[in-house]
């Protein structure tokens, strides 16, 4: 990494990872064809495509976009276990979708994936007629879906570890034999991602409602294939907004929706509170850096931006206190422990509590940053390298999980 002398750029980020993952599942389940435009191409989406193809879905890259030949909810039985690498979203979403095969399916992942809990989802599926279990009996993948039918009915789901468990059930629920009702117990984390799930489901014709984010209902039916534009990714944009913040420069990101349901849009409000200037266009957002100050913020709805904010906070005057983030320990790595360790390498004091992270701003210095093969660690700490010399990012290729073009875009800055 090398620091920038100035920053005044306009860039375009790739399609949303969250929208792409949900649209791929819905398109595969839908009646008729779906054409996805501006979909994200990354390691995680490749794993999702691979998993859906194993279940019988057909995909074709065309000049207009990705053509999906929907299966109307009638999936094939794979001949081998479906291995999805480190793609946690694919593992969770396909655990419920694979139940539509009505036969035994095994879903597996990388070694880290085998350490990430999924038992809450498996427990919630049983009352709906889906018998699924952890093969190693530790509540983690590999997952075995034993067969049976997605009958529907009522179930309860703990919402404190991952909103993707709820999204997994909702996405497949139009194809249950009867309506599905999910009661969320405990506090629902990352609520914004559930909003996004429901919005896409409705865009494809599903009937889904909720009562105060505690009771969710999906009526029997089907998805109808259509042409669908994937909006730009706010998580990817966040690193460039942060670049403007730490360098005092200006970044305009095109191709994103200022009124998006993506939770990471909330980082813009945080940056504004820290002293940046934010302005909005019809399909763009511009951030100009200013004198940064620490803030207190609840990031329950924008967990993927916590690492980005922590790096910005390292350059701010005063202390930044981040709460609502206890579930980050279940991500690609234990993100709270990793953040503390890597910030301290930069000479920045950081403290981790049960549900919070506190960062005391200072004068970061160069260091070799361990990413733990976590794409968001790599991209967040790369931002620090735009201002501080001699920052080295290890295993930098891990960004391919969500943003393969990240390093190329970063080199174009100035």
mmCIF file of C-alpha atoms in Angstrom:
data_model
loop_
_atom_site.group_PDB
_atom_site.id
_atom_site.type_symbol
_atom_site.label_atom_id
_atom_site.label_comp_id
_atom_site.label_asym_id
_atom_site.label_seq_id
_atom_site.Cartn_x
_atom_site.Cartn_y
_atom_site.Cartn_z
ATOM 1 C CA UNK A 1 0.000 0.000 0.000
ATOM 2 C CA UNK A 2 1.115 3.576 -0.647
ATOM 3 C CA UNK A 3 -0.480 6.757 0.721
ATOM 4 C CA UNK A 4 -2.261 9.148 -1.630
ATOM 5 C CA UNK A 5 -1.181 12.733 -2.069
ATOM 6 C CA UNK A 6 -4.740 13.700 -2.957
ATOM 7 C CA UNK A 7 -8.090 12.054 -3.634
ATOM 8 C CA UNK A 8 -10.730 13.395 -6.010
ATOM 9 C CA UNK A 9 -12.418 10.594 -7.953
ATOM 10 C CA UNK A 10 -15.629 9.123 -9.328
ATOM 11 C CA UNK A 11 -16.023 5.343 -9.363
ATOM 12 C CA UNK A 12 -18.637 2.669 -10.024
ATOM 13 C CA UNK A 13 -18.944 -0.320 -7.700
ATOM 14 C CA UNK A 14 -20.224 -3.798 -8.650
ATOM 15 C CA UNK A 15 -23.733 -5.110 -8.070
ATOM 16 C CA UNK A 16 -24.938 -5.813 -4.555
ATOM 17 C CA UNK A 17 -23.802 -9.126 -3.079
ATOM 18 C CA UNK A 18 -26.938 -9.336 -0.923
ATOM 19 C CA UNK A 19 -29.323 -8.622 -3.789
ATOM 20 C CA UNK A 20 -27.474 -10.995 -6.116
ATOM 21 C CA UNK A 21 -27.582 -13.937 -3.694
ATOM 22 C CA UNK A 22 -31.308 -13.582 -3.091
ATOM 23 C CA UNK A 23 -32.133 -12.993 -6.745
ATOM 24 C CA UNK A 24 -30.190 -16.111 -7.777
ATOM 25 C CA UNK A 25 -32.185 -18.301 -5.386
ATOM 26 C CA UNK A 26 -35.493 -16.730 -6.390
ATOM 27 C CA UNK A 27 -34.699 -16.926 -10.106
ATOM 28 C CA UNK A 28 -33.821 -20.619 -9.785
ATOM 29 C CA UNK A 29 -37.088 -21.335 -7.952
ATOM 30 C CA UNK A 30 -39.263 -19.170 -10.202
ATOM 31 C CA UNK A 31 -41.627 -20.100 -12.978
ATOM 32 C CA UNK A 32 -40.365 -18.853 -16.364
ATOM 33 C CA UNK A 33 -37.025 -17.229 -17.103
ATOM 34 C CA UNK A 34 -35.309 -14.444 -15.187
ATOM 35 C CA UNK A 35 -32.741 -12.026 -16.602
ATOM 36 C CA UNK A 36 -30.462 -10.538 -13.947
ATOM 37 C CA UNK A 37 -28.627 -7.365 -14.911
ATOM 38 C CA UNK A 38 -25.564 -6.012 -13.081
ATOM 39 C CA UNK A 39 -25.283 -9.128 -10.886
ATOM 40 C CA UNK A 40 -22.147 -9.506 -8.795
ATOM 41 C CA UNK A 41 -19.456 -11.829 -10.095
ATOM 42 C CA UNK A 42 -17.385 -13.062 -7.163
ATOM 43 C CA UNK A 43 -16.253 -16.233 -5.407
ATOM 44 C CA UNK A 44 -19.334 -16.249 -3.181
ATOM 45 C CA UNK A 45 -21.776 -15.853 -6.060
ATOM 46 C CA UNK A 46 -19.891 -18.536 -8.004
ATOM 47 C CA UNK A 47 -20.473 -20.919 -5.089
ATOM 48 C CA UNK A 48 -24.163 -19.998 -5.055
ATOM 49 C CA UNK A 49 -24.416 -20.688 -8.792
ATOM 50 C CA UNK A 50 -22.605 -23.995 -8.339
ATOM 51 C CA UNK A 51 -24.987 -25.031 -5.564
ATOM 52 C CA UNK A 52 -28.100 -24.089 -7.515
ATOM 53 C CA UNK A 53 -26.790 -25.880 -10.612
ATOM 54 C CA UNK A 54 -26.314 -29.012 -8.490
ATOM 55 C CA UNK A 55 -30.021 -28.721 -7.654
ATOM 56 C CA UNK A 56 -30.885 -28.532 -11.356
ATOM 57 C CA UNK A 57 -31.022 -24.812 -12.123
ATOM 58 C CA UNK A 58 -29.679 -23.578 -15.479
ATOM 59 C CA UNK A 59 -27.733 -20.340 -15.949
ATOM 60 C CA UNK A 60 -26.487 -18.670 -19.115
ATOM 61 C CA UNK A 61 -24.303 -15.566 -19.347
ATOM 62 C CA UNK A 62 -25.571 -13.341 -22.167
ATOM 63 C CA UNK A 63 -24.602 -9.842 -23.355
ATOM 64 C CA UNK A 64 -27.760 -8.572 -21.632
ATOM 65 C CA UNK A 65 -27.096 -10.260 -18.280
ATOM 66 C CA UNK A 66 -27.444 -13.607 -16.517
ATOM 67 C CA UNK A 67 -30.318 -15.715 -17.847
ATOM 68 C CA UNK A 68 -31.857 -18.111 -15.304
ATOM 69 C CA UNK A 69 -34.217 -20.873 -16.385
ATOM 70 C CA UNK A 70 -36.474 -21.268 -13.368
ATOM 71 C CA UNK A 71 -37.577 -24.662 -12.107
ATOM 72 C CA UNK A 72 -40.925 -23.733 -10.592
ATOM 73 C CA UNK A 73 -39.844 -24.972 -7.176
ATOM 74 C CA UNK A 74 -39.141 -28.510 -8.441
ATOM 75 C CA UNK A 75 -35.471 -29.126 -7.733
ATOM 76 C CA UNK A 76 -33.328 -32.102 -8.733
ATOM 77 C CA UNK A 77 -31.616 -34.445 -6.280
ATOM 78 C CA UNK A 78 -27.822 -33.939 -6.469
ATOM 79 C CA UNK A 79 -25.693 -37.039 -6.884
ATOM 80 C CA UNK A 80 -22.916 -35.777 -4.570
ATOM 81 C CA UNK A 81 -22.608 -33.476 -1.534
ATOM 82 C CA UNK A 82 -22.861 -29.793 -2.457
ATOM 83 C CA UNK A 83 -19.606 -28.107 -1.388
ATOM 84 C CA UNK A 84 -19.895 -24.321 -1.087
ATOM 85 C CA UNK A 85 -16.471 -23.281 0.202
ATOM 86 C CA UNK A 86 -16.608 -20.313 2.549
ATOM 87 C CA UNK A 87 -19.890 -18.966 1.157
ATOM 88 C CA UNK A 88 -21.965 -18.738 4.317
ATOM 89 C CA UNK A 89 -24.918 -17.142 2.558
ATOM 90 C CA UNK A 90 -25.117 -20.015 0.071
ATOM 91 C CA UNK A 91 -24.882 -22.639 2.823
ATOM 92 C CA UNK A 92 -27.715 -21.050 4.798
ATOM 93 C CA UNK A 93 -30.026 -20.217 1.885
ATOM 94 C CA UNK A 94 -29.634 -23.589 0.184
ATOM 95 C CA UNK A 95 -30.206 -25.554 3.390
ATOM 96 C CA UNK A 96 -33.911 -24.661 3.216
ATOM 97 C CA UNK A 97 -34.176 -24.550 -0.586
ATOM 98 C CA UNK A 98 -32.683 -28.048 -0.905
ATOM 99 C CA UNK A 99 -35.598 -29.430 1.111
ATOM 100 C CA UNK A 100 -37.747 -28.938 -2.005
ATOM 101 C CA UNK A 101 -35.931 -31.939 -3.523
ATOM 102 C CA UNK A 102 -37.790 -34.215 -1.120
ATOM 103 C CA UNK A 103 -34.732 -36.476 -0.890
ATOM 104 C CA UNK A 104 -31.440 -36.644 1.005
ATOM 105 C CA UNK A 105 -29.052 -33.742 0.291
ATOM 106 C CA UNK A 106 -25.714 -32.941 1.957
ATOM 107 C CA UNK A 107 -24.445 -29.347 2.071
ATOM 108 C CA UNK A 108 -20.843 -28.696 3.107
ATOM 109 C CA UNK A 109 -18.278 -25.905 3.115
ATOM 110 C CA UNK A 110 -14.723 -24.922 4.008
ATOM 111 C CA UNK A 111 -13.054 -25.664 7.340
ATOM 112 C CA UNK A 112 -14.073 -22.236 8.667
ATOM 113 C CA UNK A 113 -17.617 -22.861 7.421
ATOM 114 C CA UNK A 114 -17.622 -26.058 9.463
ATOM 115 C CA UNK A 115 -17.067 -23.909 12.561
ATOM 116 C CA UNK A 116 -19.947 -21.495 11.930
ATOM 117 C CA UNK A 117 -23.190 -22.338 13.780
ATOM 118 C CA UNK A 118 -26.346 -23.253 11.871
ATOM 119 C CA UNK A 119 -28.275 -25.198 14.521
ATOM 120 C CA UNK A 120 -30.829 -22.405 15.063
ATOM 121 C CA UNK A 121 -31.912 -22.787 11.430
ATOM 122 C CA UNK A 122 -32.039 -26.588 11.630
ATOM 123 C CA UNK A 123 -34.190 -26.430 14.771
ATOM 124 C CA UNK A 124 -36.614 -24.010 13.099
ATOM 125 C CA UNK A 125 -37.023 -26.218 10.020
ATOM 126 C CA UNK A 126 -38.222 -29.317 11.867
ATOM 127 C CA UNK A 127 -41.736 -28.004 12.757
ATOM 128 C CA UNK A 128 -42.141 -27.111 9.061
ATOM 129 C CA UNK A 129 -41.647 -30.735 8.009
ATOM 130 C CA UNK A 130 -37.957 -30.495 7.101
ATOM 131 C CA UNK A 131 -35.638 -32.946 8.843
ATOM 132 C CA UNK A 132 -32.124 -31.500 8.726
ATOM 133 C CA UNK A 133 -29.202 -32.198 11.030
ATOM 134 C CA UNK A 134 -25.561 -31.386 11.596
ATOM 135 C CA UNK A 135 -23.584 -34.360 10.297
ATOM 136 C CA UNK A 136 -20.930 -33.990 13.008
ATOM 137 C CA UNK A 137 -23.541 -33.252 15.691
ATOM 138 C CA UNK A 138 -21.878 -29.964 16.623
ATOM 139 C CA UNK A 139 -24.507 -27.597 15.224
ATOM 140 C CA UNK A 140 -22.325 -26.664 12.234
ATOM 141 C CA UNK A 141 -22.003 -27.868 8.626
ATOM 142 C CA UNK A 142 -21.913 -30.330 6.974
ATOM 143 C CA UNK A 143 -25.716 -30.312 6.989
ATOM 144 C CA UNK A 144 -27.787 -33.318 5.979
ATOM 145 C CA UNK A 145 -31.331 -32.678 4.748
ATOM 146 C CA UNK A 146 -32.913 -36.089 5.208
ATOM 147 C CA UNK A 147 -35.820 -35.657 2.826
ATOM 148 C CA UNK A 148 -39.508 -35.331 3.564
ATOM 149 C CA UNK A 149 -41.628 -32.413 2.420
ATOM 150 C CA UNK A 150 -41.663 -28.698 3.121
ATOM 151 C CA UNK A 151 -45.120 -28.835 4.681
ATOM 152 C CA UNK A 152 -45.214 -25.299 6.085
ATOM 153 C CA UNK A 153 -47.035 -24.291 9.239
ATOM 154 C CA UNK A 154 -45.660 -22.479 12.277
ATOM 155 C CA UNK A 155 -42.189 -22.434 13.769
ATOM 156 C CA UNK A 156 -39.954 -20.409 16.063
ATOM 157 C CA UNK A 157 -36.482 -19.109 15.261
ATOM 158 C CA UNK A 158 -33.832 -17.461 17.408
ATOM 159 C CA UNK A 159 -32.858 -14.217 15.722
ATOM 160 C CA UNK A 160 -29.740 -13.310 17.682
ATOM 161 C CA UNK A 161 -26.974 -14.959 15.606
ATOM 162 C CA UNK A 162 -27.834 -14.342 11.958
ATOM 163 C CA UNK A 163 -30.715 -12.832 10.012
ATOM 164 C CA UNK A 164 -29.810 -15.195 7.161
ATOM 165 C CA UNK A 165 -31.523 -18.075 8.969
ATOM 166 C CA UNK A 166 -34.808 -16.192 8.679
ATOM 167 C CA UNK A 167 -34.109 -15.147 5.080
ATOM 168 C CA UNK A 168 -33.372 -18.786 4.220
ATOM 169 C CA UNK A 169 -36.802 -19.895 5.416
ATOM 170 C CA UNK A 170 -38.627 -16.954 3.841
ATOM 171 C CA UNK A 171 -37.028 -17.392 0.402
ATOM 172 C CA UNK A 172 -38.203 -21.006 0.020
ATOM 173 C CA UNK A 173 -41.563 -20.586 1.784
ATOM 174 C CA UNK A 174 -43.751 -19.783 -1.270
ATOM 175 C CA UNK A 175 -43.239 -23.436 -2.268
ATOM 176 C CA UNK A 176 -44.334 -24.953 1.050
ATOM 177 C CA UNK A 177 -47.585 -26.957 0.918
ATOM 178 C CA UNK A 178 -49.286 -24.462 3.217
ATOM 179 C CA UNK A 179 -48.517 -21.002 4.522
ATOM 180 C CA UNK A 180 -45.456 -20.465 6.698
ATOM 181 C CA UNK A 181 -45.388 -18.475 9.922
ATOM 182 C CA UNK A 182 -42.087 -17.791 11.683
ATOM 183 C CA UNK A 183 -41.995 -16.313 15.170
ATOM 184 C CA UNK A 184 -38.628 -14.709 15.886
ATOM 185 C CA UNK A 185 -37.505 -15.100 19.473
ATOM 186 C CA UNK A 186 -34.771 -12.937 20.962
ATOM 187 C CA UNK A 187 -33.709 -9.759 19.185
ATOM 188 C CA UNK A 188 -33.401 -9.959 15.382
ATOM 189 C CA UNK A 189 -29.929 -8.912 14.219
ATOM 190 C CA UNK A 190 -29.277 -7.286 10.840
ATOM 191 C CA UNK A 191 -32.959 -6.444 10.352
ATOM 192 C CA UNK A 192 -32.156 -4.455 7.215
ATOM 193 C CA UNK A 193 -31.183 -7.651 5.390
ATOM 194 C CA UNK A 194 -34.585 -9.171 6.152
ATOM 195 C CA UNK A 195 -36.210 -6.033 4.717
ATOM 196 C CA UNK A 196 -34.139 -6.594 1.600
ATOM 197 C CA UNK A 197 -35.194 -10.263 1.411
ATOM 198 C CA UNK A 198 -38.883 -9.397 1.668
ATOM 199 C CA UNK A 199 -38.569 -6.610 -0.915
ATOM 200 C CA UNK A 200 -37.042 -8.939 -3.525
ATOM 201 C CA UNK A 201 -39.592 -11.660 -2.773
ATOM 202 C CA UNK A 202 -42.398 -9.172 -3.434
ATOM 203 C CA UNK A 203 -40.682 -7.988 -6.621
ATOM 204 C CA UNK A 204 -41.015 -11.564 -7.921
ATOM 205 C CA UNK A 205 -44.644 -11.965 -6.851
ATOM 206 C CA UNK A 206 -44.452 -13.569 -3.393
ATOM 207 C CA UNK A 207 -46.800 -12.542 -0.583
ATOM 208 C CA UNK A 208 -44.792 -11.949 2.592
ATOM 209 C CA UNK A 209 -45.695 -9.831 5.631
ATOM 210 C CA UNK A 210 -44.462 -9.229 9.159
ATOM 211 C CA UNK A 211 -45.728 -7.933 12.487
ATOM 212 C CA UNK A 212 -43.114 -5.728 14.157
ATOM 213 C CA UNK A 213 -40.332 -8.033 12.949
ATOM 214 C CA UNK A 214 -41.520 -10.714 15.386
ATOM 215 C CA UNK A 215 -44.003 -12.679 13.282
ATOM 216 C CA UNK A 216 -43.338 -13.324 9.577
ATOM 217 C CA UNK A 217 -45.869 -14.913 7.236
ATOM 218 C CA UNK A 218 -45.535 -16.215 3.671
ATOM 219 C CA UNK A 219 -48.522 -17.453 1.667
ATOM 220 C CA UNK A 220 -48.246 -20.469 -0.670
ATOM 221 C CA UNK A 221 -47.625 -19.529 -4.284
ATOM 222 C CA UNK A 222 -44.659 -19.155 -6.601
ATOM 223 C CA UNK A 223 -42.177 -16.658 -7.983
ATOM 224 C CA UNK A 224 -42.634 -15.316 -11.502
ATOM 225 C CA UNK A 225 -39.448 -14.838 -13.509
ATOM 226 C CA UNK A 226 -38.752 -11.345 -14.804
ATOM 227 C CA UNK A 227 -36.027 -8.928 -15.856
ATOM 228 C CA UNK A 228 -34.345 -7.601 -12.727
ATOM 229 C CA UNK A 229 -31.687 -4.945 -12.228
ATOM 230 C CA UNK A 230 -29.288 -5.475 -9.305
ATOM 231 C CA UNK A 231 -28.391 -2.160 -7.692
ATOM 232 C CA UNK A 232 -24.827 -1.235 -6.725
ATOM 233 C CA UNK A 233 -23.312 -2.604 -3.528
ATOM 234 C CA UNK A 234 -23.154 -0.250 -0.541
ATOM 235 C CA UNK A 235 -20.758 -2.551 1.323
ATOM 236 C CA UNK A 236 -18.297 -2.237 -1.559
ATOM 237 C CA UNK A 237 -18.900 1.510 -1.749
ATOM 238 C CA UNK A 238 -18.230 1.891 1.979
ATOM 239 C CA UNK A 239 -14.463 1.443 1.546
ATOM 240 C CA UNK A 240 -14.307 4.334 -0.885
ATOM 241 C CA UNK A 241 -16.491 6.541 1.302
ATOM 242 C CA UNK A 242 -14.066 5.709 4.111
ATOM 243 C CA UNK A 243 -11.153 6.592 1.829
ATOM 244 C CA UNK A 244 -12.575 10.099 1.458
ATOM 245 C CA UNK A 245 -12.989 10.313 5.234
ATOM 246 C CA UNK A 246 -9.432 9.346 6.191
ATOM 247 C CA UNK A 247 -7.676 11.301 3.409
ATOM 248 C CA UNK A 248 -9.844 14.412 3.522
ATOM 249 C CA UNK A 249 -10.529 13.933 -0.181
ATOM 250 C CA UNK A 250 -13.657 13.545 -2.312
ATOM 251 C CA UNK A 251 -15.193 10.346 -3.677
ATOM 252 C CA UNK A 252 -18.337 10.078 -5.773
ATOM 253 C CA UNK A 253 -19.767 6.578 -6.200
ATOM 254 C CA UNK A 254 -22.071 6.059 -9.173
ATOM 255 C CA UNK A 255 -24.652 3.348 -9.786
ATOM 256 C CA UNK A 256 -25.972 3.072 -6.243
ATOM 257 C CA UNK A 257 -29.438 3.774 -4.896
ATOM 258 C CA UNK A 258 -29.479 6.479 -2.182
ATOM 259 C CA UNK A 259 -32.868 5.118 -1.014
ATOM 260 C CA UNK A 260 -31.676 1.507 -0.862
ATOM 261 C CA UNK A 261 -32.778 -1.065 1.705
ATOM 262 C CA UNK A 262 -29.142 -2.152 2.083
ATOM 263 C CA UNK A 263 -28.202 -1.656 5.713
ATOM 264 C CA UNK A 264 -24.697 -0.404 4.949
ATOM 265 C CA UNK A 265 -26.183 2.813 3.625
ATOM 266 C CA UNK A 266 -26.322 3.765 7.313
ATOM 267 C CA UNK A 267 -22.556 4.260 7.317
ATOM 268 C CA UNK A 268 -23.122 7.526 5.454
ATOM 269 C CA UNK A 269 -25.039 8.924 8.424
ATOM 270 C CA UNK A 270 -22.208 7.857 10.724
ATOM 271 C CA UNK A 271 -19.542 9.479 8.536
ATOM 272 C CA UNK A 272 -21.596 12.664 8.450
ATOM 273 C CA UNK A 273 -21.787 12.647 12.247
ATOM 274 C CA UNK A 274 -18.000 12.214 12.337
ATOM 275 C CA UNK A 275 -17.457 15.364 10.274
ATOM 276 C CA UNK A 276 -17.689 14.345 6.609
ATOM 277 C CA UNK A 277 -19.915 16.052 4.065
ATOM 278 C CA UNK A 278 -22.361 13.756 2.242
ATOM 279 C CA UNK A 279 -24.443 14.678 -0.810
ATOM 280 C CA UNK A 280 -26.889 12.562 -2.802
ATOM 281 C CA UNK A 281 -27.739 12.346 -6.499
ATOM 282 C CA UNK A 282 -30.391 10.268 -8.255
ATOM 283 C CA UNK A 283 -28.071 7.266 -8.505
ATOM 284 C CA UNK A 284 -24.901 8.427 -6.796
ATOM 285 C CA UNK A 285 -23.481 9.492 -3.443
ATOM 286 C CA UNK A 286 -20.561 11.831 -2.822
ATOM 287 C CA UNK A 287 -18.497 11.976 0.378
ATOM 288 C CA UNK A 288 -15.954 14.666 1.187
ATOM 289 C CA UNK A 289 -13.680 14.212 4.170
ATOM 290 C CA UNK A 290 -13.471 16.648 7.048
ATOM 291 C CA UNK A 291 -12.059 16.927 10.546
ATOM 292 C CA UNK A 292 -13.005 13.575 12.074
ATOM 293 C CA UNK A 293 -14.376 13.139 15.590
ATOM 294 C CA UNK A 294 -15.390 10.038 17.507
ATOM 295 C CA UNK A 295 -19.030 8.949 17.800
ATOM 296 C CA UNK A 296 -21.268 6.517 19.675
ATOM 297 C CA UNK A 297 -23.188 4.319 17.231
ATOM 298 C CA UNK A 298 -25.335 1.177 17.201
ATOM 299 C CA UNK A 299 -24.395 -0.851 14.100
ATOM 300 C CA UNK A 300 -26.888 -3.675 14.518
ATOM 301 C CA UNK A 301 -28.347 -3.007 11.049
ATOM 302 C CA UNK A 302 -24.998 -2.589 9.246
ATOM 303 C CA UNK A 303 -22.618 -5.287 10.513
ATOM 304 C CA UNK A 304 -20.555 -5.430 7.317
ATOM 305 C CA UNK A 305 -19.436 -1.825 7.848
ATOM 306 C CA UNK A 306 -18.089 -2.275 11.379
ATOM 307 C CA UNK A 307 -14.523 -2.940 10.248
ATOM 308 C CA UNK A 308 -14.657 0.028 7.881
ATOM 309 C CA UNK A 309 -15.847 2.344 10.647
ATOM 310 C CA UNK A 310 -13.225 1.010 13.056
ATOM 311 C CA UNK A 311 -10.457 1.999 10.640
ATOM 312 C CA UNK A 312 -11.961 5.466 10.133
ATOM 313 C CA UNK A 313 -12.249 5.814 13.923
ATOM 314 C CA UNK A 314 -8.512 5.182 14.224
ATOM 315 C CA UNK A 315 -7.943 8.564 12.536
ATOM 316 C CA UNK A 316 -10.625 10.479 14.463
ATOM 317 C CA UNK A 317 -10.146 12.766 17.426
ATOM 318 C CA UNK A 318 -11.553 11.190 20.570
ATOM 319 C CA UNK A 319 -13.184 7.832 21.143
ATOM 320 C CA UNK A 320 -15.636 5.889 18.992
ATOM 321 C CA UNK A 321 -17.951 3.411 20.723
ATOM 322 C CA UNK A 322 -19.694 0.807 18.535
ATOM 323 C CA UNK A 323 -22.512 -1.356 19.936
ATOM 324 C CA UNK A 324 -25.005 -3.931 18.606
ATOM 325 C CA UNK A 325 -22.283 -6.160 17.185
ATOM 326 C CA UNK A 326 -22.066 -9.305 19.316
ATOM 327 C CA UNK A 327 -22.930 -11.515 16.325
ATOM 328 C CA UNK A 328 -19.716 -10.519 14.506
ATOM 329 C CA UNK A 329 -17.912 -13.385 16.211
ATOM 330 C CA UNK A 330 -19.820 -15.775 13.930
ATOM 331 C CA UNK A 331 -18.604 -14.215 10.668
ATOM 332 C CA UNK A 332 -15.727 -15.307 8.377
ATOM 333 C CA UNK A 333 -13.509 -14.793 11.417
ATOM 334 C CA UNK A 334 -14.217 -13.545 14.936
ATOM 335 C CA UNK A 335 -14.291 -9.999 13.642
ATOM 336 C CA UNK A 336 -14.209 -8.281 17.033
ATOM 337 C CA UNK A 337 -11.106 -10.116 18.250
ATOM 338 C CA UNK A 338 -9.438 -9.669 14.854
ATOM 339 C CA UNK A 339 -10.203 -5.948 14.747
ATOM 340 C CA UNK A 340 -8.736 -5.363 18.191
ATOM 341 C CA UNK A 341 -5.543 -7.214 17.331
ATOM 342 C CA UNK A 342 -4.950 -5.498 13.990
ATOM 343 C CA UNK A 343 -5.818 -2.000 15.241
ATOM 344 C CA UNK A 344 -3.294 -2.445 18.032
ATOM 345 C CA UNK A 345 -0.660 -3.318 15.421
ATOM 346 C CA UNK A 346 -1.273 0.186 14.017
ATOM 347 C CA UNK A 347 -0.708 1.677 17.466
ATOM 348 C CA UNK A 348 -4.418 2.274 18.087
ATOM 349 C CA UNK A 349 -6.006 1.368 21.402
ATOM 350 C CA UNK A 350 -9.106 -0.821 21.014
ATOM 351 C CA UNK A 351 -11.275 -2.537 23.612
ATOM 352 C CA UNK A 352 -13.801 -5.318 23.015
ATOM 353 C CA UNK A 353 -16.795 -5.891 25.305
ATOM 354 C CA UNK A 354 -19.664 -8.373 25.178
ATOM 355 C CA UNK A 355 -21.611 -6.321 22.651
ATOM 356 C CA UNK A 356 -19.310 -3.470 21.757
ATOM 357 C CA UNK A 357 -16.037 -2.170 20.400
ATOM 358 C CA UNK A 358 -14.302 0.994 21.573
ATOM 359 C CA UNK A 359 -11.618 2.639 19.435
ATOM 360 C CA UNK A 360 -9.501 5.528 20.685
ATOM 361 C CA UNK A 361 -8.337 7.643 17.776
ATOM 362 C CA UNK A 362 -4.671 8.468 17.372
ATOM 363 C CA UNK A 363 -1.846 8.427 14.848
ATOM 364 C CA UNK A 364 -1.761 5.030 13.151
ATOM 365 C CA UNK A 365 1.581 3.774 11.867
ATOM 366 C CA UNK A 366 2.531 1.135 9.341
ATOM 367 C CA UNK A 367 2.169 -2.576 10.051
ATOM 368 C CA UNK A 368 1.659 -5.939 8.407
ATOM 369 C CA UNK A 369 -2.062 -6.698 8.644
ATOM 370 C CA UNK A 370 -3.350 -10.238 9.052
ATOM 371 C CA UNK A 371 -6.677 -10.638 7.244
ATOM 372 C CA UNK A 372 -7.618 -14.084 8.616
ATOM 373 C CA UNK A 373 -8.817 -14.704 5.036
ATOM 374 C CA UNK A 374 -11.668 -12.276 5.754
ATOM 375 C CA UNK A 375 -12.388 -10.094 2.724
ATOM 376 C CA UNK A 376 -13.746 -7.240 4.828
ATOM 377 C CA UNK A 377 -10.650 -7.120 7.033
ATOM 378 C CA UNK A 378 -8.494 -6.755 3.916
ATOM 379 C CA UNK A 379 -10.563 -3.977 2.354
ATOM 380 C CA UNK A 380 -11.102 -2.021 5.573
ATOM 381 C CA UNK A 381 -7.412 -1.927 6.488
ATOM 382 C CA UNK A 382 -6.468 -1.105 2.899
ATOM 383 C CA UNK A 383 -8.212 2.219 3.539
ATOM 384 C CA UNK A 384 -5.669 2.983 6.264
ATOM 385 C CA UNK A 385 -2.911 2.403 3.723
ATOM 386 C CA UNK A 386 -4.204 5.323 1.652
ATOM 387 C CA UNK A 387 -2.975 7.640 4.403
ATOM 388 C CA UNK A 388 -0.327 5.712 6.346
ATOM 389 C CA UNK A 389 2.879 4.412 4.712
ATOM 390 C CA UNK A 390 4.181 0.863 5.050
ATOM 391 C CA UNK A 391 0.877 -0.926 5.532
ATOM 392 C CA UNK A 392 1.017 -4.446 4.112
ATOM 393 C CA UNK A 393 -2.132 -6.544 3.649
ATOM 394 C CA UNK A 394 -1.548 -10.290 3.888
ATOM 395 C CA UNK A 395 -3.551 -12.778 1.792
ATOM 396 C CA UNK A 396 -4.934 -9.880 -0.209
ATOM 397 C CA UNK A 397 -6.629 -12.220 -2.698
ATOM 398 C CA UNK A 398 -9.336 -12.947 -0.111
ATOM 399 C CA UNK A 399 -11.247 -9.934 -1.505
ATOM 400 C CA UNK A 400 -12.313 -12.210 -4.377
ATOM 401 C CA UNK A 401 -15.038 -13.484 -2.072
ATOM 402 C CA UNK A 402 -17.113 -10.346 -2.633
ATOM 403 C CA UNK A 403 -15.178 -7.717 -4.638
ATOM 404 C CA UNK A 404 -12.608 -9.160 -7.092
ATOM 405 C CA UNK A 405 -11.964 -5.754 -8.689
ATOM 406 C CA UNK A 406 -11.186 -4.032 -5.370
ATOM 407 C CA UNK A 407 -7.420 -3.751 -5.731
ATOM 408 C CA UNK A 408 -7.667 -2.613 -9.351
ATOM 409 C CA UNK A 409 -10.119 0.129 -8.376
ATOM 410 C CA UNK A 410 -7.946 1.174 -5.452
ATOM 411 C CA UNK A 411 -4.961 1.596 -7.766
ATOM 412 C CA UNK A 412 -7.004 3.942 -9.953
ATOM 413 C CA UNK A 413 -7.557 6.389 -7.098
ATOM 414 C CA UNK A 414 -5.975 9.880 -7.222
#
